[in-house]
GROMACS .gro file of C-alpha atoms in nm:
model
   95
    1UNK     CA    1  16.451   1.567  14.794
    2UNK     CA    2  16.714   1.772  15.013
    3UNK     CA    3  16.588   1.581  15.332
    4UNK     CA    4  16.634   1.238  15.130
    5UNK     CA    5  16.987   1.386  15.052
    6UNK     CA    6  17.044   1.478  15.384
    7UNK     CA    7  16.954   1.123  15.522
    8UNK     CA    8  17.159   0.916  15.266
    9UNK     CA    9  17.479   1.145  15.347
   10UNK     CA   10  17.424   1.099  15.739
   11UNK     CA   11  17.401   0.714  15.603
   12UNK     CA   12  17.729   0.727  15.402
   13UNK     CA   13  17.893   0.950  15.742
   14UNK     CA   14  17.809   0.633  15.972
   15UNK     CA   15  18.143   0.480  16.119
   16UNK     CA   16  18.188   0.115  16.194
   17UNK     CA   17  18.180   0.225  16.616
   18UNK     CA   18  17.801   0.299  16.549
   19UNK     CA   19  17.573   0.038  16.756
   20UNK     CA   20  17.271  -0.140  16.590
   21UNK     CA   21  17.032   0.090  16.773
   22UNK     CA   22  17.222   0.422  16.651
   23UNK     CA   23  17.226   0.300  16.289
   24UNK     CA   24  16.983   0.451  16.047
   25UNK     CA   25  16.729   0.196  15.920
   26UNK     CA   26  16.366   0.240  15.708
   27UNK     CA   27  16.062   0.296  15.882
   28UNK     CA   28  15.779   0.274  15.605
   29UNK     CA   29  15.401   0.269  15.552
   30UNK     CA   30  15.212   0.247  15.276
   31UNK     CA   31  14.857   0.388  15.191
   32UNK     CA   32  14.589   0.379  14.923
   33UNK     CA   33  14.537   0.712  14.837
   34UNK     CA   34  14.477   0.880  14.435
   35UNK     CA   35  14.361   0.553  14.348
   36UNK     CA   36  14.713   0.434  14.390
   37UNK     CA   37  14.957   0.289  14.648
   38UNK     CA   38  15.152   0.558  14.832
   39UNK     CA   39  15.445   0.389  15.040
   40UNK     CA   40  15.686   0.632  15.243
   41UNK     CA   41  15.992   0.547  15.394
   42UNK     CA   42  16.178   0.766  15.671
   43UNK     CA   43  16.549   0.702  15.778
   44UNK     CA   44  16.562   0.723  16.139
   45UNK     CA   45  16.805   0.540  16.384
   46UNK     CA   46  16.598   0.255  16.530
   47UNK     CA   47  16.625   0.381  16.855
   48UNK     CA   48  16.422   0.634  16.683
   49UNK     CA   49  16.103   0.508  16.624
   50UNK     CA   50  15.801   0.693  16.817
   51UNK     CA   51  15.951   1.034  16.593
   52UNK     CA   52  15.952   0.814  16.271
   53UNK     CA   53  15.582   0.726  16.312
   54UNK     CA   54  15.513   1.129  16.361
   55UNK     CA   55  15.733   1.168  16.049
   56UNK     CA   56  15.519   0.923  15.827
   57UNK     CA   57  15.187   1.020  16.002
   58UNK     CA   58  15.281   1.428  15.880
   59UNK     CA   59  15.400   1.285  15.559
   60UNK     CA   60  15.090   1.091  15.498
   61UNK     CA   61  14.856   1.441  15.645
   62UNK     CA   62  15.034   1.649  15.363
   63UNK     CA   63  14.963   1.388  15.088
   64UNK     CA   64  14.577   1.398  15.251
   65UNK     CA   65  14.596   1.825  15.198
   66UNK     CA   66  14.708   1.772  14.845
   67UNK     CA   67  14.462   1.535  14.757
   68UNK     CA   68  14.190   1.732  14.888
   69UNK     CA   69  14.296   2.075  14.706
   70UNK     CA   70  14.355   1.929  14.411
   71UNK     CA   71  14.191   1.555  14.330
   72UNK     CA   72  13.955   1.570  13.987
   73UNK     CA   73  13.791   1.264  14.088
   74UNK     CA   74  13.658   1.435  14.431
   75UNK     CA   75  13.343   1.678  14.451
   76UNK     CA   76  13.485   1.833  14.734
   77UNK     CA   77  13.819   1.889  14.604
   78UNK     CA   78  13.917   2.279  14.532
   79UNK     CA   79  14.027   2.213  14.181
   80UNK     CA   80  13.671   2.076  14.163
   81UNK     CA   81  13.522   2.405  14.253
   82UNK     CA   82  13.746   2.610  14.042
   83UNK     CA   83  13.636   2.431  13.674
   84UNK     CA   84  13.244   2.414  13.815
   85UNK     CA   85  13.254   2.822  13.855
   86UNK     CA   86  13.160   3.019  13.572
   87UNK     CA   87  13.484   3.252  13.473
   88UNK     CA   88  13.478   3.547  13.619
   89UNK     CA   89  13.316   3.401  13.971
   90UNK     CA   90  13.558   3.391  14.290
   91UNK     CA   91  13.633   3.120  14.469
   92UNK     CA   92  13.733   3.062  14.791
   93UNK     CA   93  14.036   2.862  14.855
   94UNK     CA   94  14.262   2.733  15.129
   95UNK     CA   95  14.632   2.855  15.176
   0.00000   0.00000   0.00000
């Protein structure tokens, strides 16, 4: 949330001497992932782009972690292994 802050006051600081390549414009993807439609946007200047794409491809890598660790629908997924365990048992997990 502080990064989308950040972006939309850099947006709001833009002055009218900015060229078209220098203003900040959306750079989005979307993916299925959790059985829904994940679509991520990243304000970058258009001039921009190649670090945009690395933005969205992390983005999209952390979403991928998340779902992993914690999915109920996956038999891979840590949270998976966790209720499976009888209480008491460890389990190893990731960081």
């Amino acid at each position: 949330m502080r990064r989308f802050a950040s972006v939309l006051l850099a947006a709001a600081l833009t002055t009218s001497h900015v060229t078209a390549e220098d203003s900040l414009v959306a750079h989005q993807r979307d993916w299925g992932v959790m059985a829904t439609t994940l679509d991520i946007a990243v304000y970058r200047p258009a001039s921009e782009a190649a670090l945009a794409s690395v933005d969205l491809d992390a983005a999209y890598a952390e979403i991928l972690a998340i779902d992993r660790a914690m999915s109920l629908y996956r038999a891979d997924s840590e949270l998976v292994a966790i209720n499976s365990k009888d209480q008491g048992h460890p389990v190893s997990l990731s960081e």
